[in-house]
GROMACS .gro file of N, CA and C in nm:
model
  288
    1MET      N    1   5.590   0.962  -3.798
    1MET     CA    2   5.576   0.856  -3.699
    1MET      C    3   5.491   0.906  -3.583
    2SER      N    4   5.397   0.826  -3.540
    2SER     CA    5   5.313   0.867  -3.429
    2SER      C    6   5.378   0.827  -3.297
    3ASN      N    7   5.332   0.886  -3.190
    3ASN     CA    8   5.386   0.859  -3.057
    3ASN      C    9   5.289   0.774  -2.977
    4HIS      N   10   5.246   0.662  -3.034
    4HIS     CA   11   5.152   0.576  -2.963
    4HIS      C   12   5.225   0.456  -2.903
    5THR      N   13   5.164   0.395  -2.805
    5THR     CA   14   5.218   0.275  -2.742
    5THR      C   15   5.182   0.154  -2.826
    6VAL      N   16   5.280   0.073  -2.857
    6VAL     CA   17   5.256  -0.050  -2.932
    6VAL      C   18   5.223  -0.160  -2.832
    7HIS      N   19   5.103  -0.218  -2.847
    7HIS     CA   20   5.059  -0.324  -2.757
    7HIS      C   21   5.078  -0.462  -2.819
    8VAL      N   22   5.079  -0.469  -2.951
    8VAL     CA   23   5.090  -0.596  -3.022
    8VAL      C   24   5.182  -0.577  -3.142
    9ASP      N   25   5.274  -0.671  -3.160
    9ASP     CA   26   5.355  -0.673  -3.281
    9ASP      C   27   5.293  -0.776  -3.374
   10PHE      N   28   5.217  -0.728  -3.472
   10PHE     CA   29   5.142  -0.816  -3.563
   10PHE      C   30   5.208  -0.811  -3.700
   11PRO      N   31   5.271  -0.921  -3.744
   11PRO     CA   32   5.346  -0.918  -3.869
   11PRO      C   33   5.261  -0.937  -3.995
   12GLY      N   34   5.136  -0.976  -3.981
   12GLY     CA   35   5.052  -1.006  -4.097
   12GLY      C   36   4.981  -0.883  -4.151
   13ARG      N   37   4.899  -0.909  -4.251
   13ARG     CA   38   4.814  -0.805  -4.308
   13ARG      C   39   4.679  -0.808  -4.240
   14ILE      N   40   4.611  -0.693  -4.242
   14ILE     CA   41   4.476  -0.683  -4.188
   14ILE      C   42   4.387  -0.637  -4.302
   15LEU      N   43   4.291  -0.722  -4.339
   15LEU     CA   44   4.201  -0.693  -4.450
   15LEU      C   45   4.064  -0.656  -4.396
   16PHE      N   46   4.017  -0.539  -4.434
   16PHE     CA   47   3.883  -0.493  -4.395
   16PHE      C   48   3.788  -0.514  -4.512
   17ILE      N   49   3.675  -0.577  -4.485
   17ILE     CA   50   3.568  -0.584  -4.584
   17ILE      C   51   3.470  -0.474  -4.544
   18GLY      N   52   3.458  -0.377  -4.631
   18GLY     CA   53   3.381  -0.258  -4.601
   18GLY      C   54   3.473  -0.147  -4.556
   19PHE      N   55   3.435  -0.023  -4.583
   19PHE     CA   56   3.520   0.088  -4.543
   19PHE      C   57   3.435   0.207  -4.502
   20GLY      N   58   3.336   0.179  -4.418
   20GLY     CA   59   3.254   0.285  -4.360
   20GLY      C   60   3.326   0.347  -4.242
   21ALA      N   61   3.253   0.417  -4.160
   21ALA     CA   62   3.312   0.490  -4.048
   21ALA      C   63   3.386   0.399  -3.951
   22SER      N   64   3.332   0.282  -3.921
   22SER     CA   65   3.397   0.191  -3.826
   22SER      C   66   3.531   0.142  -3.879
   23ALA      N   67   3.533   0.100  -4.003
   23ALA     CA   68   3.658   0.051  -4.062
   23ALA      C   69   3.761   0.161  -4.073
   24ARG      N   70   3.718   0.280  -4.115
   24ARG     CA   71   3.813   0.391  -4.127
   24ARG      C   72   3.872   0.427  -3.992
   25ALA      N   73   3.789   0.426  -3.889
   25ALA     CA   74   3.839   0.459  -3.755
   25ALA      C   75   3.945   0.358  -3.709
   26CYS      N   76   3.920   0.230  -3.732
   26CYS     CA   77   4.016   0.127  -3.693
   26CYS      C   78   4.140   0.130  -3.781
   27CYS      N   79   4.119   0.137  -3.907
   27CYS     CA   80   4.227   0.124  -4.004
   27CYS      C   81   4.319   0.245  -4.005
   28LEU      N   82   4.264   0.363  -3.995
   28LEU     CA   83   4.342   0.484  -4.013
   28LEU      C   84   4.392   0.545  -3.883
   29SER      N   85   4.353   0.489  -3.769
   29SER     CA   86   4.402   0.539  -3.642
   29SER      C   87   4.512   0.446  -3.591
   30SER      N   88   4.583   0.491  -3.496
   30SER     CA   89   4.687   0.407  -3.434
   30SER      C   90   4.619   0.323  -3.328
   31CYS      N   91   4.608   0.195  -3.354
   31CYS     CA   92   4.536   0.105  -3.263
   31CYS      C   93   4.629   0.029  -3.170
   32GLY      N   94   4.754   0.070  -3.159
   32GLY     CA   95   4.847  -0.001  -3.072
   32GLY      C   96   4.897  -0.130  -3.134
   33ILE      N   97   4.897  -0.137  -3.268
   33ILE     CA   98   4.946  -0.255  -3.338
   33ILE      C   99   5.064  -0.213  -3.423
   34SER      N  100   5.177  -0.278  -3.402
   34SER     CA  101   5.295  -0.250  -3.484
   34SER      C  102   5.279  -0.325  -3.615
   35HIS      N  103   5.289  -0.254  -3.726
   35HIS     CA  104   5.274  -0.317  -3.856
   35HIS      C  105   5.354  -0.240  -3.959
   36CYS      N  106   5.381  -0.305  -4.070
   36CYS     CA  107   5.456  -0.238  -4.175
   36CYS      C  108   5.360  -0.158  -4.264
   37THR      N  109   5.415  -0.060  -4.334
   37THR     CA  110   5.335   0.017  -4.428
   37THR      C  111   5.278  -0.077  -4.533
   38GLY      N  112   5.153  -0.057  -4.568
   38GLY     CA  113   5.089  -0.143  -4.667
   38GLY      C  114   5.027  -0.267  -4.608
   39ALA      N  115   5.026  -0.279  -4.476
   39ALA     CA  116   4.970  -0.399  -4.413
   39ALA      C  117   4.819  -0.398  -4.412
   40TYR      N  118   4.758  -0.281  -4.428
   40TYR     CA  119   4.613  -0.272  -4.430
   40TYR      C  120   4.561  -0.281  -4.573
   41LEU      N  121   4.456  -0.360  -4.590
   41LEU     CA  122   4.390  -0.377  -4.719
   41LEU      C  123   4.241  -0.354  -4.699
   42VAL      N  124   4.175  -0.300  -4.800
   42VAL     CA  125   4.032  -0.277  -4.793
   42VAL      C  126   3.967  -0.333  -4.919
   43VAL      N  127   3.858  -0.407  -4.902
   43VAL     CA  128   3.773  -0.450  -5.013
   43VAL      C  129   3.636  -0.394  -4.985
   44THR      N  130   3.586  -0.315  -5.078
   44THR     CA  131   3.456  -0.250  -5.057
   44THR      C  132   3.386  -0.230  -5.191
   45ALA      N  133   3.257  -0.219  -5.186
   45ALA     CA  134   3.178  -0.201  -5.309
   45ALA      C  135   3.166  -0.054  -5.349
   46GLU      N  136   3.214   0.036  -5.265
   46GLU     CA  137   3.197   0.179  -5.292
   46GLU      C  138   3.330   0.253  -5.295
   47ASP      N  139   3.330   0.370  -5.357
   47ASP     CA  140   3.449   0.456  -5.362
   47ASP      C  141   3.471   0.534  -5.232
   48ARG      N  142   3.373   0.535  -5.145
   48ARG     CA  143   3.380   0.616  -5.024
   48ARG      C  144   3.505   0.581  -4.943
   49GLY      N  145   3.587   0.682  -4.915
   49GLY     CA  146   3.706   0.662  -4.834
   49GLY      C  147   3.832   0.637  -4.913
   50ILE      N  148   3.825   0.632  -5.045
   50ILE     CA  149   3.942   0.599  -5.125
   50ILE      C  150   4.055   0.702  -5.108
   51GLU      N  151   4.019   0.831  -5.096
   51GLU     CA  152   4.121   0.934  -5.079
   51GLU      C  153   4.194   0.916  -4.946
   52GLU      N  154   4.119   0.885  -4.841
   52GLU     CA  155   4.181   0.860  -4.710
   52GLU      C  156   4.274   0.739  -4.716
   53ALA      N  157   4.226   0.633  -4.780
   53ALA     CA  158   4.307   0.511  -4.791
   53ALA      C  159   4.437   0.541  -4.864
   54GLN      N  160   4.431   0.611  -4.974
   54GLN     CA  161   4.551   0.644  -5.051
   54GLN      C  162   4.645   0.731  -4.970
   55LYS      N  163   4.590   0.826  -4.898
   55LYS     CA  164   4.672   0.916  -4.816
   55LYS      C  165   4.757   0.840  -4.715
   56TYR      N  166   4.701   0.732  -4.659
   56TYR     CA  167   4.770   0.656  -4.555
   56TYR      C  168   4.834   0.527  -4.607
   57GLY      N  169   4.837   0.508  -4.736
   57GLY     CA  170   4.902   0.391  -4.792
   57GLY      C  171   4.825   0.261  -4.777
   58VAL      N  172   4.694   0.271  -4.764
   58VAL     CA  173   4.609   0.153  -4.750
   58VAL      C  174   4.569   0.105  -4.889
   59LYS      N  175   4.595  -0.022  -4.917
   59LYS     CA  176   4.555  -0.079  -5.046
   59LYS      C  177   4.402  -0.085  -5.052
   60PHE      N  178   4.345  -0.035  -5.160
   60PHE     CA  179   4.200  -0.020  -5.171
   60PHE      C  180   4.153  -0.092  -5.296
   61LEU      N  181   4.065  -0.189  -5.281
   61LEU     CA  182   4.009  -0.262  -5.394
   61LEU      C  183   3.858  -0.242  -5.394
   62LYS      N  184   3.809  -0.179  -5.500
   62LYS     CA  185   3.664  -0.159  -5.512
   62LYS      C  186   3.606  -0.278  -5.588
   63GLU      N  187   3.542  -0.365  -5.515
   63GLU     CA  188   3.477  -0.481  -5.574
   63GLU      C  189   3.370  -0.532  -5.478
   64ARG      N  190   3.250  -0.549  -5.529
   64ARG     CA  191   3.142  -0.602  -5.447
   64ARG      C  192   3.163  -0.752  -5.429
   65LEU      N  193   3.165  -0.797  -5.303
   65LEU     CA  194   3.180  -0.940  -5.276
   65LEU      C  195   3.044  -1.008  -5.285
   66THR      N  196   3.043  -1.121  -5.352
   66THR     CA  197   2.922  -1.202  -5.365
   66THR      C  198   2.956  -1.346  -5.329
   67ARG      N  199   2.854  -1.426  -5.318
   67ARG     CA  200   2.874  -1.569  -5.293
   67ARG      C  201   2.957  -1.634  -5.404
   68GLU      N  202   2.941  -1.581  -5.524
   68GLU     CA  203   3.010  -1.639  -5.640
   68GLU      C  204   3.156  -1.593  -5.653
   69ASN      N  205   3.191  -1.473  -5.604
   69ASN     CA  206   3.326  -1.423  -5.631
   69ASN      C  207   3.417  -1.408  -5.509
   70TYR      N  208   3.368  -1.430  -5.389
   70TYR     CA  209   3.448  -1.396  -5.271
   70TYR      C  210   3.580  -1.472  -5.264
   71ARG      N  211   3.581  -1.598  -5.304
   71ARG     CA  212   3.708  -1.673  -5.299
   71ARG      C  213   3.808  -1.620  -5.399
   72ARG      N  214   3.762  -1.589  -5.520
   72ARG     CA  215   3.851  -1.535  -5.622
   72ARG      C  216   3.910  -1.401  -5.577
   73VAL      N  217   3.828  -1.320  -5.512
   73VAL     CA  218   3.873  -1.187  -5.469
   73VAL      C  219   3.964  -1.197  -5.346
   74LEU      N  220   3.924  -1.273  -5.245
   74LEU     CA  221   3.995  -1.273  -5.118
   74LEU      C  222   4.118  -1.364  -5.113
   75ASN      N  223   4.119  -1.474  -5.185
   75ASN     CA  224   4.232  -1.567  -5.176
   75ASN      C  225   4.368  -1.501  -5.203
   76PRO      N  226   4.382  -1.417  -5.305
   76PRO     CA  227   4.513  -1.355  -5.326
   76PRO      C  228   4.549  -1.249  -5.221
   77LEU      N  229   4.452  -1.204  -5.145
   77LEU     CA  230   4.475  -1.096  -5.048
   77LEU      C  231   4.505  -1.146  -4.908
   78LEU      N  232   4.472  -1.271  -4.880
   78LEU     CA  233   4.489  -1.326  -4.746
   78LEU      C  234   4.582  -1.445  -4.746
   79GLY      N  235   4.666  -1.452  -4.646
   79GLY     CA  236   4.755  -1.566  -4.630
   79GLY      C  237   4.758  -1.609  -4.485
   80ARG      N  238   4.841  -1.709  -4.457
   80ARG     CA  239   4.854  -1.758  -4.320
   80ARG      C  240   4.902  -1.644  -4.230
   81GLY      N  241   4.833  -1.626  -4.120
   81GLY     CA  242   4.870  -1.522  -4.025
   81GLY      C  243   4.805  -1.386  -4.050
   82ASP      N  244   4.732  -1.373  -4.159
   82ASP     CA  245   4.661  -1.248  -4.185
   82ASP      C  246   4.529  -1.247  -4.109
   83PHE      N  247   4.467  -1.130  -4.100
   83PHE     CA  248   4.346  -1.113  -4.020
   83PHE      C  249   4.240  -1.043  -4.103
   84LEU      N  250   4.121  -1.102  -4.111
   84LEU     CA  251   4.010  -1.044  -4.186
   84LEU      C  252   3.910  -0.984  -4.088
   85VAL      N  253   3.871  -0.858  -4.113
   85VAL     CA  254   3.773  -0.789  -4.029
   85VAL      C  255   3.656  -0.752  -4.118
   86ASN      N  256   3.541  -0.812  -4.092
   86ASN     CA  257   3.421  -0.784  -4.171
   86ASN      C  258   3.342  -0.673  -4.103
   87VAL      N  259   3.353  -0.553  -4.159
   87VAL     CA  260   3.278  -0.439  -4.106
   87VAL      C  261   3.180  -0.387  -4.210
   88SER      N  262   3.142  -0.476  -4.299
   88SER     CA  263   3.044  -0.440  -4.402
   88SER      C  264   2.904  -0.457  -4.346
   89VAL      N  265   2.809  -0.403  -4.418
   89VAL     CA  266   2.671  -0.417  -4.373
   89VAL      C  267   2.593  -0.520  -4.453
   90GLU      N  268   2.649  -0.564  -4.564
   90GLU     CA  269   2.574  -0.658  -4.649
   90GLU      C  270   2.652  -0.784  -4.686
   91VAL      N  271   2.761  -0.813  -4.614
   91VAL     CA  272   2.839  -0.934  -4.640
   91VAL      C  273   2.840  -1.016  -4.512
   92SER      N  274   2.788  -1.136  -4.519
   92SER     CA  275   2.779  -1.221  -4.402
   92SER      C  276   2.900  -1.312  -4.394
   93ALA      N  277   2.974  -1.303  -4.286
   93ALA     CA  278   3.089  -1.390  -4.264
   93ALA      C  279   3.046  -1.532  -4.230
   94SER      N  280   2.922  -1.552  -4.191
   94SER     CA  281   2.877  -1.686  -4.155
   94SER      C  282   2.869  -1.778  -4.275
   95ARG      N  283   2.866  -1.724  -4.395
   95ARG     CA  284   2.860  -1.806  -4.517
   95ARG      C  285   2.997  -1.861  -4.555
   96TRP      N  286   3.102  -1.808  -4.498
   96TRP     CA  287   3.237  -1.848  -4.538
   96TRP      C  288   3.278  -1.964  -4.457
   0.00000   0.00000   0.00000
């Protein structure tokens, strides 16, 4: 258990699209958000960071998101009250 100050009690899941340095820094550090184990999810087209994700209990799905598949991929991962963070370099959130 870390000794950080909890600023927000967020009961939902947080899904990151992309898992580069920015996503890893947010996801794997204590950001002052109280959450349950397994609340973080990652969807990325690359294997980079998979060992870190597994070490911290982050669900990791390697799948490239496209205009044709994003609903099929994301719908089962997101629900009411969940939060999507697009930190990818090649996926535009404006299309959704």
